[in-house]
Amino acid sequence: MSDTLTRRDLLRTGAVLAGAAAAGLSADPTASAQQAAAPRSAGGPLAIISGGKVAEITKAMDLLRAGGDPLDAAIEAVAMVEANPSDHTVGLGGLPNEDGVVELDASVMHGPTHKAGAVAALRNIRHPSRVAALVMRRTDHVLLVGDGALRFARAHGFPEEELLTDEARRIWLDWKERHSDDDDWLPPATAPAEDRSTTRPRGQSRVDWREAFTYGTVNCLALTASGDLGGVTTTSGLSYKIAGRVGDSPIIGAGLYVDNQIGAAGSTGRGEANLQNCSSFAIVELIGRGMSPEEACLAQLRRVAGRSERRLLDATGRPTFGLVYYAISKDGRFGAASITAGPEFTVHDGRTARVLESAGLYPKA
Ligand code: ASP
């Protein structure tokens, strides 16, 4: 599929807009947040989360069924992962930056009010998504970073703690001792050369190795029975990043976007690709033009792949980095797509939770 609007897309868009008009939906993208809040053409309850996470999505669905706010439902689902020390992609136990310090990024967006909140490079607080929600609800700002974000979290009573668990520290130290032959850090003399999954095997390119072991994030999107949307993306970001590096997760429109009239989208994987392509915003816009969530995710992947630097592509022009999109539409459809098909996501439609594999620009090897 081309990433430009084809005649077929336009016809489909027309049909969707006609359908939307019949359902009382405004086709005007500038309609006020107040209008967006009114329940219309609901397709929920529905919730989707990156990865195989049945307990987490069930938690979100329980809250939706109890009449909870869609953003609160999504936040409570990801909070379970943020608090899990064995998950090295977010919150407590997240892998640190190159200096061994865990720096977290998160954003939230609330469909009914069209408000957003985010924190970036936040240290010592295990639930950055809850802090992001307070930035949205208790300030007139959208994004707080670094020390300011930490002071804000402290002001709201969040406890400070060391987020670098022993296991995450060992993984980081292993990386530090092995990633270069050109520094003074040495692995233990007794350790086999290739005994850890975080160690780059000899002969594997740095890019492939980074792709396999250094990304990880949780994105959760929720839709209520009355058609209101909410979403959250939370991460410890690119492992071993330069201190202060901020990825796509806390940037509204890049790692997360919600439009209460259309749908919601989020991402995991190479954040720089989403920062350069406003990916989550673009996916929601493509859904608004009539694509299904899965088609929109695939179209955006194609767009990113077509605009990537040469050094990030293999000899056949295929991206060597990982990138996955997740999306839901206001009428209750969902989809996920990845550069290479296969990464898991979990969806709950109000009846059952299912772990599914994302579609791909390229088939699974
Ligand atoms: N997107 C995140 C970032 O770039 C990382 C990831 O999803 O793996 O910070």
Tab-separated table of C-alpha atoms and ligand atoms in Angstrom:
chain	number	residue	atom	x	y	z
A	1	MET	CA	0.000	0.000	0.000
A	2	SER	CA	1.368	3.431	-0.830
A	3	ASP	CA	1.560	5.969	1.935
A	4	THR	CA	-0.086	8.596	-0.167
A	5	LEU	CA	-3.857	8.767	-0.323
A	6	THR	CA	-5.077	6.577	-3.195
A	7	ARG	CA	-8.396	6.892	-4.989
A	8	ARG	CA	-9.566	3.800	-3.105
A	9	ASP	CA	-8.627	5.437	0.196
A	10	LEU	CA	-10.532	8.553	-0.800
A	11	LEU	CA	-13.631	6.538	-1.698
A	12	ARG	CA	-13.362	4.658	1.545
A	13	THR	CA	-12.854	7.919	3.411
A	14	GLY	CA	-15.984	9.281	1.814
A	15	ALA	CA	-17.923	6.225	2.920
A	16	VAL	CA	-16.588	6.560	6.443
A	17	LEU	CA	-17.431	10.242	6.606
A	18	ALA	CA	-20.937	9.500	5.316
A	19	GLY	CA	-21.250	6.752	7.928
A	20	ALA	CA	-19.910	9.092	10.574
A	21	ALA	CA	-22.438	11.741	9.607
A	22	ALA	CA	-25.230	9.164	9.804
A	23	ALA	CA	-23.986	8.165	13.269
A	24	GLY	CA	-23.968	11.792	14.364
A	25	LEU	CA	-20.166	12.050	14.286
A	26	SER	CA	-18.647	15.350	13.371
A	27	ALA	CA	-16.319	15.126	10.377
A	28	ASP	CA	-14.776	18.413	11.455
A	29	PRO	CA	-11.360	17.670	12.946
A	30	THR	CA	-11.431	21.013	14.757
A	31	ALA	CA	-14.622	20.199	16.693
A	32	SER	CA	-14.234	21.178	20.333
A	33	ALA	CA	-13.131	18.849	23.115
A	34	GLN	CA	-16.604	19.351	24.573
A	35	GLN	CA	-18.165	17.897	21.421
A	36	ALA	CA	-15.581	15.136	21.393
A	37	ALA	CA	-16.636	14.180	24.914
A	38	ALA	CA	-20.205	13.367	23.910
A	39	PRO	CA	-20.656	9.589	23.562
A	40	ARG	CA	-21.174	8.570	19.948
A	41	SER	CA	-20.995	5.403	17.903
A	42	ALA	CA	-19.392	3.478	20.747
A	43	GLY	CA	-17.539	0.244	20.061
A	44	GLY	CA	-16.230	-0.571	23.517
A	45	PRO	CA	-15.391	-1.730	25.977
A	46	LEU	CA	-12.047	-2.599	24.444
A	47	ALA	CA	-8.475	-2.502	25.680
A	48	ILE	CA	-5.177	-3.359	24.028
A	49	ILE	CA	-1.676	-3.587	25.485
A	50	SER	CA	1.749	-4.291	23.999
A	51	GLY	CA	3.182	-7.732	24.776
A	52	GLY	CA	1.576	-10.855	26.166
A	53	LYS	CA	-0.065	-9.327	29.240
A	54	VAL	CA	-3.338	-11.025	30.116
A	55	ALA	CA	-3.414	-10.072	33.811
A	56	GLU	CA	-2.741	-6.425	32.985
A	57	ILE	CA	-5.375	-6.145	30.254
A	58	THR	CA	-7.881	-7.927	32.477
A	59	LYS	CA	-7.243	-5.287	35.126
A	60	ALA	CA	-7.963	-2.545	32.573
A	61	MET	CA	-11.145	-4.305	31.467
A	62	ASP	CA	-12.364	-4.771	35.049
A	63	LEU	CA	-12.060	-1.016	35.526
A	64	LEU	CA	-13.807	-0.259	32.234
A	65	ARG	CA	-16.640	-2.642	33.107
A	66	ALA	CA	-17.016	-0.917	36.471
A	67	GLY	CA	-17.581	2.358	34.622
A	68	GLY	CA	-14.020	3.635	35.092
A	69	ASP	CA	-12.342	6.330	33.079
A	70	PRO	CA	-10.483	4.912	30.032
A	71	LEU	CA	-7.229	6.638	30.951
A	72	ASP	CA	-7.359	5.408	34.547
A	73	ALA	CA	-7.998	1.873	33.264
A	74	ALA	CA	-4.963	2.061	30.949
A	75	ILE	CA	-2.738	3.528	33.678
A	76	GLU	CA	-3.653	0.822	36.193
A	77	ALA	CA	-2.752	-1.839	33.610
A	78	VAL	CA	0.709	-0.413	32.921
A	79	ALA	CA	1.290	0.306	36.634
A	80	MET	CA	1.381	-3.469	37.157
A	81	VAL	CA	4.318	-3.678	34.744
A	82	GLU	CA	6.041	-0.593	36.176
A	83	ALA	CA	6.000	-2.270	39.595
A	84	ASN	CA	7.333	-5.606	38.316
A	85	PRO	CA	11.109	-5.813	38.931
A	86	SER	CA	11.522	-8.683	36.467
A	87	ASP	CA	10.340	-6.549	33.565
A	88	HIS	CA	13.397	-4.641	32.343
A	89	THR	CA	11.559	-2.265	30.017
A	90	VAL	CA	9.735	0.096	32.400
A	91	GLY	CA	9.665	1.392	35.983
A	92	LEU	CA	11.329	-0.615	38.756
A	93	GLY	CA	13.928	-2.928	37.211
A	94	GLY	CA	14.077	-0.976	33.943
A	95	LEU	CA	17.472	-1.042	32.216
A	96	PRO	CA	19.488	2.117	32.882
A	97	ASN	CA	21.312	4.683	30.773
A	98	GLU	CA	25.003	4.304	29.953
A	99	ASP	CA	25.936	5.631	33.402
A	100	GLY	CA	23.838	2.984	35.178
A	101	VAL	CA	21.020	5.386	36.094
A	102	VAL	CA	17.391	4.496	35.329
A	103	GLU	CA	15.655	7.387	33.543
A	104	LEU	CA	11.966	6.919	32.773
A	105	ASP	CA	9.693	8.490	30.133
A	106	ALA	CA	5.878	8.318	30.050
A	107	SER	CA	2.877	10.055	28.563
A	108	VAL	CA	-0.885	9.861	28.962
A	109	MET	CA	-3.703	11.243	26.851
A	110	HIS	CA	-7.380	11.527	27.776
A	111	GLY	CA	-9.870	11.474	24.921
A	112	PRO	CA	-12.887	13.196	26.554
A	113	THR	CA	-10.897	16.324	27.472
A	114	HIS	CA	-8.224	16.039	24.763
A	115	LYS	CA	-5.687	16.737	27.525
A	116	ALA	CA	-2.261	15.171	27.818
A	117	GLY	CA	0.512	14.890	30.370
A	118	ALA	CA	4.051	13.558	30.233
A	119	VAL	CA	7.337	13.223	32.071
A	120	ALA	CA	10.775	12.598	30.602
A	121	ALA	CA	14.127	11.543	32.053
A	122	LEU	CA	12.440	11.057	35.447
A	123	ARG	CA	14.610	9.320	38.057
A	124	ASN	CA	13.730	7.410	41.253
A	125	ILE	CA	9.945	7.182	40.784
A	126	ARG	CA	8.557	3.788	39.798
A	127	HIS	CA	5.250	5.001	38.322
A	128	PRO	CA	6.042	7.684	35.726
A	129	SER	CA	2.627	7.116	34.103
A	130	ARG	CA	0.878	8.220	37.313
A	131	VAL	CA	3.096	11.290	37.504
A	132	ALA	CA	2.259	12.056	33.843
A	133	ALA	CA	-1.453	11.828	34.716
A	134	LEU	CA	-0.936	14.389	37.494
A	135	VAL	CA	0.935	16.703	35.127
A	136	MET	CA	-2.202	16.518	32.969
A	137	ARG	CA	-4.711	16.944	35.804
A	138	ARG	CA	-2.914	19.208	38.284
A	139	THR	CA	-0.858	21.594	36.136
A	140	ASP	CA	-1.404	23.803	33.136
A	141	HIS	CA	1.513	22.070	31.388
A	142	VAL	CA	1.913	18.957	29.275
A	143	LEU	CA	5.544	17.885	29.755
A	144	LEU	CA	7.897	18.046	32.747
A	145	VAL	CA	11.465	16.746	32.489
A	146	GLY	CA	14.356	15.674	34.679
A	147	ASP	CA	14.743	17.350	38.032
A	148	GLY	CA	11.585	19.424	37.610
A	149	ALA	CA	9.565	16.256	37.002
A	150	LEU	CA	11.119	14.655	40.099
A	151	ARG	CA	10.346	17.692	42.275
A	152	PHE	CA	6.763	17.651	40.995
A	153	ALA	CA	6.439	13.938	41.824
A	154	ARG	CA	7.852	14.569	45.312
A	155	ALA	CA	5.367	17.395	45.836
A	156	HIS	CA	2.583	14.895	45.168
A	157	GLY	CA	4.007	12.424	47.674
A	158	PHE	CA	5.493	9.828	45.336
A	159	PRO	CA	8.147	7.871	47.245
A	160	GLU	CA	11.679	8.003	45.870
A	161	GLU	CA	13.532	4.726	45.509
A	162	GLU	CA	16.483	3.141	43.733
A	163	LEU	CA	15.007	1.738	40.513
A	164	LEU	CA	18.150	-0.124	39.456
A	165	THR	CA	17.595	-3.646	40.732
A	166	ASP	CA	20.534	-6.004	41.272
A	167	GLU	CA	19.572	-7.958	38.177
A	168	ALA	CA	19.326	-4.817	35.994
A	169	ARG	CA	22.659	-3.605	37.405
A	170	ARG	CA	24.303	-6.939	36.489
A	171	ILE	CA	22.906	-6.717	32.943
A	172	TRP	CA	24.164	-3.116	32.620
A	173	LEU	CA	27.583	-4.027	34.018
A	174	ASP	CA	27.823	-6.929	31.609
A	175	TRP	CA	27.087	-4.526	28.744
A	176	LYS	CA	29.618	-2.044	30.077
A	177	GLU	CA	32.331	-4.674	30.298
A	178	ARG	CA	31.715	-6.231	26.905
A	179	HIS	CA	30.368	-3.695	24.447
A	180	SER	CA	33.762	-2.372	23.480
A	181	ASP	CA	37.312	-3.728	23.344
A	182	ASP	CA	38.548	-0.194	23.383
A	183	ASP	CA	38.028	0.814	27.019
A	184	ASP	CA	39.281	-0.266	30.447
A	185	TRP	CA	36.276	-2.299	31.624
A	186	LEU	CA	36.877	-6.053	31.580
A	187	PRO	CA	34.451	-8.943	32.119
A	188	PRO	CA	35.353	-11.486	34.816
A	189	ALA	CA	38.205	-13.685	33.589
A	190	THR	CA	36.185	-16.820	34.322
A	191	ALA	CA	33.045	-15.813	32.398
A	192	PRO	CA	32.468	-17.481	29.040
A	193	ALA	CA	32.634	-14.949	26.229
A	194	GLU	CA	29.025	-15.269	25.102
A	195	ASP	CA	27.062	-16.412	28.105
A	196	ARG	CA	24.427	-13.725	28.390
A	197	SER	CA	21.592	-12.677	26.163
A	198	THR	CA	22.540	-9.048	26.682
A	199	THR	CA	26.006	-9.639	25.295
A	200	ARG	CA	26.556	-8.970	21.649
A	201	PRO	CA	27.541	-12.285	20.068
A	202	ARG	CA	30.683	-12.079	17.965
A	203	GLY	CA	29.841	-11.441	14.352
A	204	GLN	CA	26.453	-9.913	15.036
A	205	SER	CA	26.188	-6.315	13.947
A	206	ARG	CA	25.830	-3.686	16.644
A	207	VAL	CA	22.537	-2.586	15.103
A	208	ASP	CA	21.013	-6.111	15.161
A	209	TRP	CA	22.186	-6.633	18.708
A	210	ARG	CA	20.809	-3.325	19.916
A	211	GLU	CA	17.532	-4.070	18.184
A	212	ALA	CA	17.220	-7.436	19.884
A	213	PHE	CA	18.021	-6.392	23.435
A	214	THR	CA	17.790	-2.705	24.037
A	215	TYR	CA	14.235	-1.599	23.317
A	216	GLY	CA	11.128	-2.152	25.395
A	217	THR	CA	8.086	-0.141	26.419
A	218	VAL	CA	4.474	-0.691	27.405
A	219	ASN	CA	1.631	0.975	25.553
A	220	CYS	CA	-2.012	0.524	26.590
A	221	LEU	CA	-5.107	1.958	24.876
A	222	ALA	CA	-8.667	1.750	26.232
A	223	LEU	CA	-12.176	2.462	24.940
A	224	THR	CA	-15.276	2.635	27.148
A	225	ALA	CA	-18.702	1.312	26.245
A	226	SER	CA	-19.801	4.901	25.656
A	227	GLY	CA	-16.967	5.558	23.193
A	228	ASP	CA	-14.416	7.473	25.257
A	229	LEU	CA	-10.742	6.789	24.715
A	230	GLY	CA	-7.583	6.969	26.795
A	231	GLY	CA	-4.002	5.871	26.350
A	232	VAL	CA	-0.631	5.626	28.043
A	233	THR	CA	2.925	4.835	27.015
A	234	THR	CA	5.612	4.194	29.642
A	235	THR	CA	9.244	3.126	29.316
A	236	SER	CA	12.762	3.062	30.660
A	237	GLY	CA	13.652	3.932	27.074
A	238	LEU	CA	16.561	2.817	25.009
A	239	SER	CA	18.879	0.845	27.278
A	240	TYR	CA	22.356	2.309	27.794
A	241	LYS	CA	21.248	5.549	26.181
A	242	ILE	CA	23.233	8.751	26.619
A	243	ALA	CA	22.096	10.347	29.908
A	244	GLY	CA	19.269	12.771	29.207
A	245	ARG	CA	18.174	11.090	25.968
A	246	VAL	CA	14.390	11.324	25.584
A	247	GLY	CA	12.576	8.939	23.269
A	248	ASP	CA	9.160	9.018	21.651
A	249	SER	CA	7.182	7.669	24.621
A	250	PRO	CA	6.660	11.009	26.423
A	251	ILE	CA	6.122	12.977	23.221
A	252	ILE	CA	2.457	13.389	22.354
A	253	GLY	CA	1.941	12.503	18.710
A	254	ALA	CA	5.101	10.379	18.531
A	255	GLY	CA	4.760	7.525	21.064
A	256	LEU	CA	1.080	8.130	21.884
A	257	TYR	CA	-1.912	9.952	20.486
A	258	VAL	CA	-5.633	9.898	21.264
A	259	ASP	CA	-8.426	11.639	19.388
A	260	ASN	CA	-11.781	10.972	21.020
A	261	GLN	CA	-13.581	11.281	17.694
A	262	ILE	CA	-11.367	8.827	15.820
A	263	GLY	CA	-9.170	6.458	17.813
A	264	ALA	CA	-5.872	6.044	19.615
A	265	ALA	CA	-2.394	4.811	18.738
A	266	GLY	CA	0.885	4.092	20.493
A	267	SER	CA	4.234	2.522	19.826
A	268	THR	CA	7.154	0.508	21.105
A	269	GLY	CA	10.557	0.241	19.491
A	270	ARG	CA	12.982	2.754	18.003
A	271	GLY	CA	11.742	6.045	19.388
A	272	GLU	CA	13.834	8.185	17.091
A	273	ALA	CA	11.829	6.872	14.109
A	274	ASN	CA	8.590	8.047	15.720
A	275	LEU	CA	10.016	11.399	16.737
A	276	GLN	CA	11.042	11.992	13.126
A	277	ASN	CA	7.669	10.895	11.724
A	278	CYS	CA	5.019	11.933	14.319
A	279	SER	CA	3.886	8.332	14.035
A	280	SER	CA	1.064	7.985	16.563
A	281	PHE	CA	-0.600	11.176	15.354
A	282	ALA	CA	-0.219	10.000	11.750
A	283	ILE	CA	-1.809	6.607	12.512
A	284	VAL	CA	-4.852	8.212	14.145
A	285	GLU	CA	-5.192	10.555	11.173
A	286	LEU	CA	-5.043	7.594	8.772
A	287	ILE	CA	-7.801	5.863	10.758
A	288	GLY	CA	-9.790	9.095	10.501
A	289	ARG	CA	-9.405	8.924	6.725
A	290	GLY	CA	-10.941	5.471	6.661
A	291	MET	CA	-8.178	2.939	7.177
A	292	SER	CA	-8.606	0.123	9.673
A	293	PRO	CA	-6.257	0.329	12.676
A	294	GLU	CA	-4.053	-2.425	11.226
A	295	GLU	CA	-3.908	-0.796	7.782
A	296	ALA	CA	-3.014	2.521	9.388
A	297	CYS	CA	-0.201	0.927	11.423
A	298	LEU	CA	1.186	-0.771	8.306
A	299	ALA	CA	0.938	2.413	6.237
A	300	GLN	CA	2.900	4.336	8.868
A	301	LEU	CA	5.560	1.614	9.067
A	302	ARG	CA	5.931	1.852	5.289
A	303	ARG	CA	6.300	5.602	5.548
A	304	VAL	CA	8.977	5.302	8.266
A	305	ALA	CA	10.856	2.593	6.379
A	306	GLY	CA	10.843	4.725	3.241
A	307	ARG	CA	12.353	7.688	5.070
A	308	SER	CA	15.011	5.923	7.169
A	309	GLU	CA	18.716	6.660	6.931
A	310	ARG	CA	20.751	4.232	4.867
A	311	ARG	CA	22.766	3.096	7.919
A	312	LEU	CA	19.539	1.764	9.462
A	313	LEU	CA	18.637	-0.398	6.458
A	314	ASP	CA	20.037	-3.713	5.310
A	315	ALA	CA	21.248	-4.437	1.792
A	316	THR	CA	17.671	-5.013	0.600
A	317	GLY	CA	16.435	-1.714	2.051
A	318	ARG	CA	14.719	-3.309	5.023
A	319	PRO	CA	14.949	-1.494	8.373
A	320	THR	CA	17.239	-3.243	10.854
A	321	PHE	CA	15.515	-1.676	13.867
A	322	GLY	CA	12.380	-2.829	15.647
A	323	LEU	CA	9.187	-0.791	15.636
A	324	VAL	CA	5.646	-1.827	16.568
A	325	TYR	CA	2.408	0.159	16.404
A	326	TYR	CA	-0.850	-0.505	18.267
A	327	ALA	CA	-4.134	1.217	17.442
A	328	ILE	CA	-7.837	1.160	18.210
A	329	SER	CA	-10.711	2.995	16.597
A	330	LYS	CA	-13.653	4.631	18.308
A	331	ASP	CA	-15.977	2.052	16.769
A	332	GLY	CA	-14.117	-0.792	18.490
A	333	ARG	CA	-11.686	-2.122	15.894
A	334	PHE	CA	-8.062	-2.777	16.810
A	335	GLY	CA	-4.781	-3.713	15.165
A	336	ALA	CA	-1.039	-3.874	15.612
A	337	ALA	CA	1.799	-4.019	13.119
A	338	SER	CA	5.552	-4.369	13.286
A	339	ILE	CA	8.439	-4.111	10.816
A	340	THR	CA	8.741	-7.898	11.109
A	341	ALA	CA	5.474	-9.687	11.886
A	342	GLY	CA	5.125	-11.452	15.195
A	343	PRO	CA	5.519	-9.285	18.307
A	344	GLU	CA	2.709	-10.089	20.704
A	345	PHE	CA	-0.020	-7.808	21.909
A	346	THR	CA	-3.015	-8.548	24.118
A	347	VAL	CA	-6.557	-7.416	23.536
A	348	HIS	CA	-9.682	-7.642	25.698
A	349	ASP	CA	-13.037	-7.085	24.047
A	350	GLY	CA	-15.133	-7.271	27.211
A	351	ARG	CA	-15.574	-11.027	26.926
A	352	THR	CA	-12.106	-12.559	26.648
A	353	ALA	CA	-8.476	-11.586	26.674
A	354	ARG	CA	-6.487	-12.831	23.681
A	355	VAL	CA	-2.749	-12.733	23.010
A	356	LEU	CA	-2.236	-12.097	19.294
A	357	GLU	CA	0.683	-11.580	16.949
A	358	SER	CA	1.097	-8.277	15.168
A	359	ALA	CA	0.982	-8.023	11.402
A	360	GLY	CA	4.224	-7.092	9.661
A	361	LEU	CA	5.715	-5.217	6.764
A	362	TYR	CA	7.831	-8.358	6.433
A	363	PRO	CA	6.838	-11.931	7.362
A	364	LYS	CA	8.368	-13.689	10.322
A	365	ALA	CA	11.644	-15.404	9.455
B	1	ASP	N1	10.251	3.635	22.203
B	1	ASP	C1	11.128	3.608	23.341
B	1	ASP	C2	12.153	4.685	23.214
B	1	ASP	O1	12.634	4.918	22.139
B	1	ASP	C3	11.851	2.339	23.562
B	1	ASP	C4	11.170	1.069	23.217
B	1	ASP	O2	10.006	0.999	22.951
B	1	ASP	O3	11.847	0.060	23.229
B	1	ASP	O4	12.527	5.232	24.222
